[in-house]
PDB file of C-alpha atoms in Angstrom:
ATOM      1  CA  MET K   1      67.106   0.862 -52.285  1.00  0.00           C
ATOM      2  CA  ASN K   2      69.342   0.016 -55.166  1.00  0.00           C
ATOM      3  CA  ASN K   3      72.342   2.217 -55.793  1.00  0.00           C
ATOM      4  CA  THR K   4      73.688   0.759 -59.002  1.00  0.00           C
ATOM      5  CA  GLY K   5      73.327   1.896 -62.595  1.00  0.00           C
ATOM      6  CA  LYS K   6      71.763   5.325 -62.789  1.00  0.00           C
ATOM      7  CA  GLU K   7      72.391   7.908 -60.114  1.00  0.00           C
ATOM      8  CA  ARG K   8      70.403   7.332 -56.936  1.00  0.00           C
ATOM      9  CA  VAL K   9      68.758  10.373 -55.341  1.00  0.00           C
ATOM     10  CA  ASP K  10      67.353  10.433 -51.819  1.00  0.00           C
ATOM     11  CA  GLU K  11      66.499  13.901 -50.526  1.00  0.00           C
ATOM     12  CA  VAL K  12      64.602  12.363 -47.591  1.00  0.00           C
ATOM     13  CA  SER K  13      67.973  11.421 -46.070  1.00  0.00           C
ATOM     14  CA  GLN K  14      68.476  15.067 -45.074  1.00  0.00           C
ATOM     15  CA  TYR K  15      66.034  14.538 -42.189  1.00  0.00           C
ATOM     16  CA  TYR K  16      68.258  11.837 -40.716  1.00  0.00           C
ATOM     17  CA  ALA K  17      71.453  13.922 -40.713  1.00  0.00           C
ATOM     18  CA  PRO K  18      70.741  15.872 -37.481  1.00  0.00           C
ATOM     19  CA  ILE K  19      69.724  12.638 -35.752  1.00  0.00           C
ATOM     20  CA  LYS K  20      73.110  11.108 -36.542  1.00  0.00           C
ATOM     21  CA  THR K  21      74.925  14.233 -35.337  1.00  0.00           C
ATOM     22  CA  LEU K  22      73.008  14.320 -32.062  1.00  0.00           C
ATOM     23  CA  GLY K  23      73.535  10.574 -31.728  1.00  0.00           C
ATOM     24  CA  THR K  24      77.299  11.044 -31.797  1.00  0.00           C
ATOM     25  CA  ILE K  25      77.083  13.826 -29.206  1.00  0.00           C
ATOM     26  CA  ARG K  26      74.800  11.647 -27.090  1.00  0.00           C
ATOM     27  CA  VAL K  27      77.315   8.783 -27.043  1.00  0.00           C
ATOM     28  CA  VAL K  28      80.141  11.142 -26.038  1.00  0.00           C
ATOM     29  CA  LEU K  29      78.000  12.564 -23.236  1.00  0.00           C
ATOM     30  CA  PHE K  30      77.027   9.103 -22.044  1.00  0.00           C
ATOM     31  CA  TRP K  31      80.612   7.944 -21.665  1.00  0.00           C
ATOM     32  CA  SER K  32      81.617  11.266 -20.124  1.00  0.00           C
ATOM     33  CA  ASN K  33      78.860  10.851 -17.553  1.00  0.00           C
ATOM     34  CA  ALA K  34      79.927   7.245 -16.958  1.00  0.00           C
ATOM     35  CA  ALA K  35      83.531   8.296 -16.361  1.00  0.00           C
ATOM     36  CA  LEU K  36      82.531  11.098 -13.993  1.00  0.00           C
ATOM     37  CA  SER K  37      80.166   8.846 -12.047  1.00  0.00           C
ATOM     38  CA  PHE K  38      83.084   6.470 -11.475  1.00  0.00           C
ATOM     39  CA  VAL K  39      85.441   9.256 -10.378  1.00  0.00           C
ATOM     40  CA  MET K  40      82.910  11.065  -8.190  1.00  0.00           C
ATOM     41  CA  PRO K  41      83.240   8.876  -5.037  1.00  0.00           C
ATOM     42  CA  TYR K  42      86.994   9.540  -4.987  1.00  0.00           C
ATOM     43  CA  SER K  43      86.887  13.203  -5.967  1.00  0.00           C
ATOM     44  CA  VAL K  44      87.076  14.645  -2.420  1.00  0.00           C
ATOM     45  CA  SER K  45      90.414  13.003  -1.698  1.00  0.00           C
ATOM     46  CA  ILE K  46      91.766  13.997  -5.111  1.00  0.00           C
ATOM     47  CA  LEU K  47      90.296  17.464  -5.744  1.00  0.00           C
ATOM     48  CA  GLY K  48      89.165  18.583  -2.302  1.00  0.00           C
ATOM     49  CA  LYS K  49      85.762  19.977  -1.351  1.00  0.00           C
ATOM     50  CA  ALA K  50      85.838  22.948  -3.747  1.00  0.00           C
ATOM     51  CA  GLY K  51      86.967  20.822  -6.691  1.00  0.00           C
ATOM     52  CA  THR K  52      84.304  18.213  -5.927  1.00  0.00           C
ATOM     53  CA  ASP K  53      81.558  20.859  -5.934  1.00  0.00           C
ATOM     54  CA  ILE K  54      82.682  22.046  -9.371  1.00  0.00           C
ATOM     55  CA  LEU K  55      82.854  18.468 -10.655  1.00  0.00           C
ATOM     56  CA  GLN K  56      79.355  17.719  -9.377  1.00  0.00           C
ATOM     57  CA  ALA K  57      77.972  20.854 -11.028  1.00  0.00           C
ATOM     58  CA  PHE K  58      79.638  19.887 -14.300  1.00  0.00           C
ATOM     59  CA  PHE K  59      78.255  16.363 -13.994  1.00  0.00           C
ATOM     60  CA  LEU K  60      74.751  17.784 -13.466  1.00  0.00           C
ATOM     61  CA  VAL K  61      75.063  19.912 -16.610  1.00  0.00           C
ATOM     62  CA  LEU K  62      76.185  16.897 -18.651  1.00  0.00           C
ATOM     63  CA  VAL K  63      73.291  14.783 -17.367  1.00  0.00           C
ATOM     64  CA  LEU K  64      70.730  17.465 -18.214  1.00  0.00           C
ATOM     65  CA  THR K  65      72.307  17.991 -21.639  1.00  0.00           C
ATOM     66  CA  TYR K  66      72.249  14.254 -22.327  1.00  0.00           C
ATOM     67  CA  PHE K  67      68.592  14.067 -21.286  1.00  0.00           C
ATOM     68  CA  SER K  68      67.618  17.067 -23.442  1.00  0.00           C
ATOM     69  CA  ILE K  69      69.376  15.741 -26.537  1.00  0.00           C
ATOM     70  CA  SER K  70      67.805  12.302 -26.071  1.00  0.00           C
ATOM     71  CA  GLN K  71      64.318  13.778 -25.804  1.00  0.00           C
ATOM     72  CA  VAL K  72      64.699  16.098 -28.797  1.00  0.00           C
ATOM     73  CA  SER K  73      65.951  13.220 -30.911  1.00  0.00           C
ATOM     74  CA  SER K  74      63.387  10.598 -29.841  1.00  0.00           C
ATOM     75  CA  LEU K  75      60.337  12.854 -29.581  1.00  0.00           C
ATOM     76  CA  TYR K  76      60.860  15.172 -32.558  1.00  0.00           C
ATOM     77  CA  LEU K  77      63.696  14.386 -34.968  1.00  0.00           C
ATOM     78  CA  VAL K  78      63.222  10.619 -35.330  1.00  0.00           C
ATOM     79  CA  PRO K  79      59.398  10.797 -35.738  1.00  0.00           C
ATOM     80  CA  ARG K  80      59.787  13.618 -38.284  1.00  0.00           C
ATOM     81  CA  ALA K  81      62.331  11.666 -40.334  1.00  0.00           C
ATOM     82  CA  GLU K  82      60.278   8.465 -40.253  1.00  0.00           C
ATOM     83  CA  LEU K  83      57.134  10.424 -41.193  1.00  0.00           C
ATOM     84  CA  MET K  84      58.867  11.850 -44.264  1.00  0.00           C
ATOM     85  CA  ARG K  85      60.181   8.403 -45.214  1.00  0.00           C
ATOM     86  CA  GLY K  86      56.675   7.007 -44.852  1.00  0.00           C
ATOM     87  CA  LYS K  87      55.285   9.766 -47.064  1.00  0.00           C
ATOM     88  CA  HIS K  88      57.852   8.915 -49.720  1.00  0.00           C
ATOM     89  CA  LEU K  89      56.940   5.233 -49.526  1.00  0.00           C
ATOM     90  CA  LEU K  90      53.285   6.030 -50.145  1.00  0.00           C
ATOM     91  CA  SER K  91      54.113   8.594 -52.835  1.00  0.00           C
ATOM     92  CA  ASP K  92      56.174   6.093 -54.798  1.00  0.00           C
ATOM     93  CA  SER K  93      53.665   3.283 -54.259  1.00  0.00           C
ATOM     94  CA  PHE K  94      50.617   5.199 -55.486  1.00  0.00           C
ATOM     95  CA  GLY K  95      52.179   7.845 -57.732  1.00  0.00           C
ATOM     96  CA  VAL K  96      50.858  10.701 -55.626  1.00  0.00           C
ATOM     97  CA  PRO K  97      53.330  13.356 -54.368  1.00  0.00           C
ATOM     98  CA  LEU K  98      52.929  13.909 -50.622  1.00  0.00           C
ATOM     99  CA  SER K  99      56.030  16.077 -50.091  1.00  0.00           C
ATOM    100  CA  HIS K 100      58.440  18.242 -52.086  1.00  0.00           C
ATOM    101  CA  ASP K 101      61.414  15.912 -51.485  1.00  0.00           C
ATOM    102  CA  HIS K 102      62.664  14.078 -54.566  1.00  0.00           C
ATOM    103  CA  THR K 103      63.947  10.519 -54.766  1.00  0.00           C
ATOM    104  CA  SER K 104      65.124   8.351 -57.630  1.00  0.00           C
ATOM    105  CA  LEU K 105      65.917   4.612 -57.703  1.00  0.00           C
ATOM    106  CA  TYR K 106      65.160   4.211 -54.008  1.00  0.00           C
ATOM    107  CA  TYR K 107      62.660   1.448 -54.803  1.00  0.00           C
ATOM    108  CA  ASN K 108      63.137  -1.033 -57.611  1.00  0.00           C
ATOM    109  CA  ASN K 109      60.143  -2.873 -59.022  1.00  0.00           C
ATOM    110  CA  SER K 110      58.046  -2.277 -62.107  1.00  0.00           C
ATOM    111  CA  PHE K 111      54.565  -2.448 -60.611  1.00  0.00           C
ATOM    112  CA  SER K 112      52.341   0.420 -61.633  1.00  0.00           C
ATOM    113  CA  PRO K 113      51.047   2.577 -58.750  1.00  0.00           C
ATOM    114  CA  SER K 114      48.995   0.141 -56.681  1.00  0.00           C
ATOM    115  CA  VAL K 115      48.762  -1.799 -53.448  1.00  0.00           C
ATOM    116  CA  GLN K 116      51.027  -4.418 -55.028  1.00  0.00           C
ATOM    117  CA  ARG K 117      53.717  -1.807 -55.581  1.00  0.00           C
ATOM    118  CA  LEU K 118      53.332  -0.753 -51.947  1.00  0.00           C
ATOM    119  CA  GLY K 119      53.863  -4.386 -50.958  1.00  0.00           C
ATOM    120  CA  ALA K 120      56.968  -4.734 -53.118  1.00  0.00           C
ATOM    121  CA  ASN K 121      58.407  -1.458 -51.786  1.00  0.00           C
ATOM    122  CA  THR K 122      57.789  -2.517 -48.194  1.00  0.00           C
ATOM    123  CA  MET K 123      59.305  -5.929 -48.869  1.00  0.00           C
ATOM    124  CA  GLU K 124      62.435  -4.317 -50.324  1.00  0.00           C
ATOM    125  CA  ASN K 125      62.646  -2.062 -47.269  1.00  0.00           C
ATOM    126  CA  ALA K 126      62.284  -5.058 -44.963  1.00  0.00           C
ATOM    127  CA  LEU K 127      64.981  -7.014 -46.807  1.00  0.00           C
ATOM    128  CA  PHE K 128      67.536  -4.242 -46.521  1.00  0.00           C
ATOM    129  CA  SER K 129      66.533  -3.362 -42.966  1.00  0.00           C
ATOM    130  CA  LYS K 130      66.753  -6.886 -41.562  1.00  0.00           C
ATOM    131  CA  GLU K 131      70.151  -7.516 -43.140  1.00  0.00           C
ATOM    132  CA  ILE K 132      71.600  -4.200 -41.961  1.00  0.00           C
ATOM    133  CA  ALA K 133      70.227  -4.833 -38.470  1.00  0.00           C
ATOM    134  CA  SER K 134      71.835  -8.296 -38.512  1.00  0.00           C
ATOM    135  CA  LYS K 135      75.169  -6.756 -39.473  1.00  0.00           C
ATOM    136  CA  MET K 136      74.899  -4.259 -36.613  1.00  0.00           C
ATOM    137  CA  LEU K 137      73.941  -7.028 -34.186  1.00  0.00           C
ATOM    138  CA  GLY K 138      77.054  -9.006 -35.022  1.00  0.00           C
ATOM    139  CA  ARG K 139      79.198  -6.259 -33.491  1.00  0.00           C
ATOM    140  CA  LYS K 140      76.725  -5.419 -30.751  1.00  0.00           C
ATOM    141  CA  ARG K 141      76.601  -8.997 -29.424  1.00  0.00           C
ATOM    142  CA  VAL K 142      80.376  -9.153 -29.055  1.00  0.00           C
ATOM    143  CA  ILE K 143      80.397  -5.860 -27.146  1.00  0.00           C
ATOM    144  CA  ILE K 144      77.505  -6.958 -24.911  1.00  0.00           C
ATOM    145  CA  LEU K 145      79.323 -10.207 -24.102  1.00  0.00           C
ATOM    146  CA  GLY K 146      82.366  -8.207 -23.028  1.00  0.00           C
ATOM    147  CA  TYR K 147      80.251  -5.965 -20.792  1.00  0.00           C
ATOM    148  CA  LEU K 148      78.497  -8.927 -19.189  1.00  0.00           C
ATOM    149  CA  LEU K 149      81.804 -10.688 -18.504  1.00  0.00           C
ATOM    150  CA  ALA K 150      83.047  -7.511 -16.826  1.00  0.00           C
ATOM    151  CA  TRP K 151      79.858  -7.367 -14.747  1.00  0.00           C
ATOM    152  CA  PHE K 152      80.152 -11.008 -13.630  1.00  0.00           C
ATOM    153  CA  PHE K 153      83.800 -10.415 -12.737  1.00  0.00           C
ATOM    154  CA  ALA K 154      82.852  -7.364 -10.670  1.00  0.00           C
ATOM    155  CA  PHE K 155      80.019  -9.342  -9.060  1.00  0.00           C
ATOM    156  CA  SER K 156      82.460 -12.036  -7.976  1.00  0.00           C
ATOM    157  CA  LEU K 157      84.517  -9.307  -6.253  1.00  0.00           C
ATOM    158  CA  ARG K 158      81.512  -7.450  -4.808  1.00  0.00           C
ATOM    159  CA  HIS K 159      82.620  -7.879  -1.183  1.00  0.00           C
ATOM    160  CA  ASP K 160      85.966  -6.239  -1.951  1.00  0.00           C
ATOM    161  CA  ASN K 161      84.747  -3.405  -4.156  1.00  0.00           C
ATOM    162  CA  LEU K 162      81.004  -2.765  -3.975  1.00  0.00           C
ATOM    163  CA  GLU K 163      81.401   0.683  -5.599  1.00  0.00           C
ATOM    164  CA  LEU K 164      82.874  -0.887  -8.743  1.00  0.00           C
ATOM    165  CA  LEU K 165      80.007  -3.382  -8.964  1.00  0.00           C
ATOM    166  CA  MET K 166      77.419  -0.621  -8.619  1.00  0.00           C
ATOM    167  CA  TRP K 167      79.115   1.475 -11.291  1.00  0.00           C
ATOM    168  CA  ILE K 168      79.374  -1.384 -13.793  1.00  0.00           C
ATOM    169  CA  THR K 169      75.760  -2.405 -13.061  1.00  0.00           C
ATOM    170  CA  GLN K 170      74.562   1.134 -13.734  1.00  0.00           C
ATOM    171  CA  LEU K 171      76.651   1.259 -16.911  1.00  0.00           C
ATOM    172  CA  VAL K 172      75.752  -2.143 -18.367  1.00  0.00           C
ATOM    173  CA  PHE K 173      72.045  -2.100 -17.583  1.00  0.00           C
ATOM    174  CA  SER K 174      71.488   1.474 -18.722  1.00  0.00           C
ATOM    175  CA  GLY K 175      69.431   2.354 -21.780  1.00  0.00           C
ATOM    176  CA  GLU K 176      72.591   2.907 -23.815  1.00  0.00           C
ATOM    177  CA  ILE K 177      73.848  -0.683 -23.666  1.00  0.00           C
ATOM    178  CA  ILE K 178      71.568  -3.599 -22.754  1.00  0.00           C
ATOM    179  CA  ALA K 179      68.305  -1.889 -23.684  1.00  0.00           C
ATOM    180  CA  GLU K 180      69.671  -0.717 -27.053  1.00  0.00           C
ATOM    181  CA  TRP K 181      70.854  -4.245 -27.822  1.00  0.00           C
ATOM    182  CA  LEU K 182      67.486  -5.776 -26.915  1.00  0.00           C
ATOM    183  CA  LYS K 183      65.617  -3.219 -29.020  1.00  0.00           C
ATOM    184  CA  LEU K 184      67.855  -3.986 -31.997  1.00  0.00           C
ATOM    185  CA  GLU K 185      67.292  -7.746 -31.582  1.00  0.00           C
ATOM    186  CA  ILE K 186      63.518  -7.242 -31.543  1.00  0.00           C
ATOM    187  CA  LEU K 187      63.694  -4.806 -34.459  1.00  0.00           C
ATOM    188  CA  ARG K 188      65.620  -7.280 -36.620  1.00  0.00           C
ATOM    189  CA  PHE K 189      63.085 -10.014 -35.780  1.00  0.00           C
ATOM    190  CA  ARG K 190      60.122  -7.814 -36.708  1.00  0.00           C
ATOM    191  CA  TYR K 191      61.778  -6.748 -39.974  1.00  0.00           C
ATOM    192  CA  GLU K 192      62.388 -10.403 -40.819  1.00  0.00           C
ATOM    193  CA  ARG K 193      58.772 -11.302 -40.042  1.00  0.00           C
ATOM    194  CA  THR K 194      57.527  -8.497 -42.302  1.00  0.00           C
ATOM    195  CA  TYR K 195      59.783  -9.699 -45.111  1.00  0.00           C
ATOM    196  CA  ASP K 196      58.601 -13.307 -44.713  1.00  0.00           C
ATOM    197  CA  GLU K 197      54.939 -12.241 -44.764  1.00  0.00           C
ATOM    198  CA  LEU K 198      55.369 -10.287 -47.988  1.00  0.00           C
ATOM    199  CA  TYR K 199      57.497 -12.997 -49.600  1.00  0.00           C
ATOM    200  CA  SER K 200      54.655 -15.438 -48.959  1.00  0.00           C
ATOM    201  CA  HIS K 201      52.180 -12.877 -50.304  1.00  0.00           C
ATOM    202  CA  PHE K 202      53.958 -12.592 -53.658  1.00  0.00           C
ATOM    203  CA  LEU K 203      54.876 -16.292 -53.772  1.00  0.00           C
ATOM    204  CA  HIS K 204      51.229 -17.283 -53.679  1.00  0.00           C
ATOM    205  CA  LYS K 205      50.362 -14.571 -56.221  1.00  0.00           C
ATOM    206  CA  ILE K 206      47.374 -13.175 -54.381  1.00  0.00           C
ATOM    207  CA  GLY K 207      45.319 -11.074 -56.799  1.00  0.00           C
ATOM    208  CA  GLN K 208      46.171  -7.387 -56.878  1.00  0.00           C
ATOM    209  CA  ASP K 209      42.581  -6.211 -56.593  1.00  0.00           C
ATOM    210  CA  SER K 210      41.425  -8.695 -53.958  1.00  0.00           C
ATOM    211  CA  SER K 211      40.536  -7.614 -50.442  1.00  0.00           C
ATOM    212  CA  ARG K 212      42.884 -10.252 -49.088  1.00  0.00           C
ATOM    213  CA  ALA K 213      45.827  -8.806 -51.037  1.00  0.00           C
ATOM    214  CA  THR K 214      45.100  -5.317 -49.767  1.00  0.00           C
ATOM    215  CA  ALA K 215      44.775  -6.541 -46.178  1.00  0.00           C
ATOM    216  CA  ASN K 216      48.024  -8.537 -46.383  1.00  0.00           C
ATOM    217  CA  VAL K 217      50.032  -5.610 -47.722  1.00  0.00           C
ATOM    218  CA  LEU K 218      48.568  -3.050 -45.313  1.00  0.00           C
ATOM    219  CA  ASN K 219      49.144  -5.388 -42.375  1.00  0.00           C
ATOM    220  CA  ALA K 220      52.797  -5.810 -43.369  1.00  0.00           C
ATOM    221  CA  LEU K 221      53.186  -2.056 -43.830  1.00  0.00           C
ATOM    222  CA  VAL K 222      51.709  -1.335 -40.379  1.00  0.00           C
ATOM    223  CA  ASN K 223      54.000  -3.930 -38.777  1.00  0.00           C
ATOM    224  CA  TYR K 224      57.056  -2.493 -40.504  1.00  0.00           C
ATOM    225  CA  GLU K 225      56.298   1.103 -39.562  1.00  0.00           C
ATOM    226  CA  ALA K 226      55.334   0.123 -36.005  1.00  0.00           C
ATOM    227  CA  ALA K 227      58.656  -1.701 -35.591  1.00  0.00           C
ATOM    228  CA  LYS K 228      60.586   1.421 -36.612  1.00  0.00           C
ATOM    229  CA  SER K 229      58.609   3.786 -34.405  1.00  0.00           C
ATOM    230  CA  THR K 230      58.742   1.501 -31.365  1.00  0.00           C
ATOM    231  CA  ALA K 231      62.486   0.864 -31.512  1.00  0.00           C
ATOM    232  CA  GLY K 232      63.523   4.403 -32.427  1.00  0.00           C
ATOM    233  CA  ILE K 233      66.834   3.048 -33.780  1.00  0.00           C
ATOM    234  CA  LEU K 234      68.541   4.319 -36.920  1.00  0.00           C
ATOM    235  CA  LEU K 235      70.226   1.698 -39.054  1.00  0.00           C
ATOM    236  CA  SER K 236      73.898   2.186 -39.888  1.00  0.00           C
ATOM    237  CA  THR K 237      74.590   4.141 -43.079  1.00  0.00           C
ATOM    238  CA  LYS K 238      78.065   2.585 -43.308  1.00  0.00           C
ATOM    239  CA  ASP K 239      76.610  -0.911 -43.165  1.00  0.00           C
ATOM    240  CA  PHE K 240      74.067   0.047 -45.830  1.00  0.00           C
ATOM    241  CA  GLN K 241      76.831   1.252 -48.132  1.00  0.00           C
ATOM    242  CA  LYS K 242      78.807  -1.964 -47.617  1.00  0.00           C
ATOM    243  CA  LEU K 243      75.841  -4.279 -48.071  1.00  0.00           C
ATOM    244  CA  ASN K 244      74.041  -2.345 -50.803  1.00  0.00           C
ATOM    245  CA  PRO K 245      75.689  -4.079 -53.825  1.00  0.00           C
ATOM    246  CA  ILE K 246      75.074  -7.537 -52.316  1.00  0.00           C
ATOM    247  CA  LEU K 247      71.507  -6.792 -51.246  1.00  0.00           C
ATOM    248  CA  SER K 248      70.670  -5.091 -54.543  1.00  0.00           C
ATOM    249  CA  LYS K 249      71.755  -8.238 -56.368  1.00  0.00           C
ATOM    250  CA  ARG K 250      69.753 -10.389 -53.970  1.00  0.00           C
ATOM    251  CA  TRP K 251      66.666  -8.208 -54.431  1.00  0.00           C
ATOM    252  CA  LYS K 252      66.942  -8.593 -58.183  1.00  0.00           C
ATOM    253  CA  GLU K 253      67.120 -12.384 -57.780  1.00  0.00           C
ATOM    254  CA  ILE K 254      64.098 -12.325 -55.468  1.00  0.00           C
ATOM    255  CA  CYS K 255      62.154 -10.300 -58.022  1.00  0.00           C
ATOM    256  CA  GLN K 256      62.946 -12.936 -60.628  1.00  0.00           C
ATOM    257  CA  GLU K 257      61.889 -15.748 -58.292  1.00  0.00           C
ATOM    258  CA  LEU K 258      58.564 -14.088 -57.554  1.00  0.00           C
ATOM    259  CA  ASP K 259      57.920 -12.739 -61.074  1.00  0.00           C
ATOM    260  CA  ILE K 260      58.315  -9.158 -59.892  1.00  0.00           C
ATOM    261  CA  LYS K 261      59.942  -7.444 -62.856  1.00  0.00           C
ATOM    262  CA  HIS K 262      62.946  -5.479 -61.614  1.00  0.00           C
ATOM    263  CA  GLN K 263      62.931  -1.765 -62.422  1.00  0.00           C
ATOM    264  CA  MET K 264      66.577  -1.798 -63.471  1.00  0.00           C
ATOM    265  CA  ASP K 265      66.053  -4.451 -66.181  1.00  0.00           C
TER     266      ASP K 265
END
């Protein structure tokens, strides 16, 4: 994933662009729905019966739009993007083109096309992925703590304002907040486990042509890809750009530690 030295090319990234766009729209719709669901119980006294009917219809449209966008993204766009990324991983690892998309300097090790190169590529992916996920979790945990404090505060006042407690409960424990945080925690853990497995694989210098080496690498690859597909979470591009110089340097040091000659040397 290095981005230093020669120009880095990643045409596979085009498949992630619509996911990010729909993700932004999805967040806006979520908070719009949350705001309307809070206002709805008081709408009759504020807008009257006719205004409330219009507001409810608008709320219904937003909910259906949010649902449709979520399904298109999770059922079609994300699997398509991850499939293309997986094809590129295999293409680079075995020197066999599986798609017309071109990449350059996305992976950085000097193994010839082989299972060992697949292992090194997957290990590099896991390193970057676990660190980016950790960076994202740092912010997410602070936000979750704030939401939970708000929920406990509302719970302590439940006898005075049950509607507020119900609204905050629906908001906090929805798929957009608590569930997303939990999925990211699990994703980071599974990325870290994949990295540790492959680090041990190369540390003990298991023979490239042995059945054990092949099984180790394929097992790590399956775990890594399964983690991505199960979570359905895209890692932050901004965090990647910030961490890329640091992680690229760390990857080079890891390659030296494990006698994996770095491609950029």
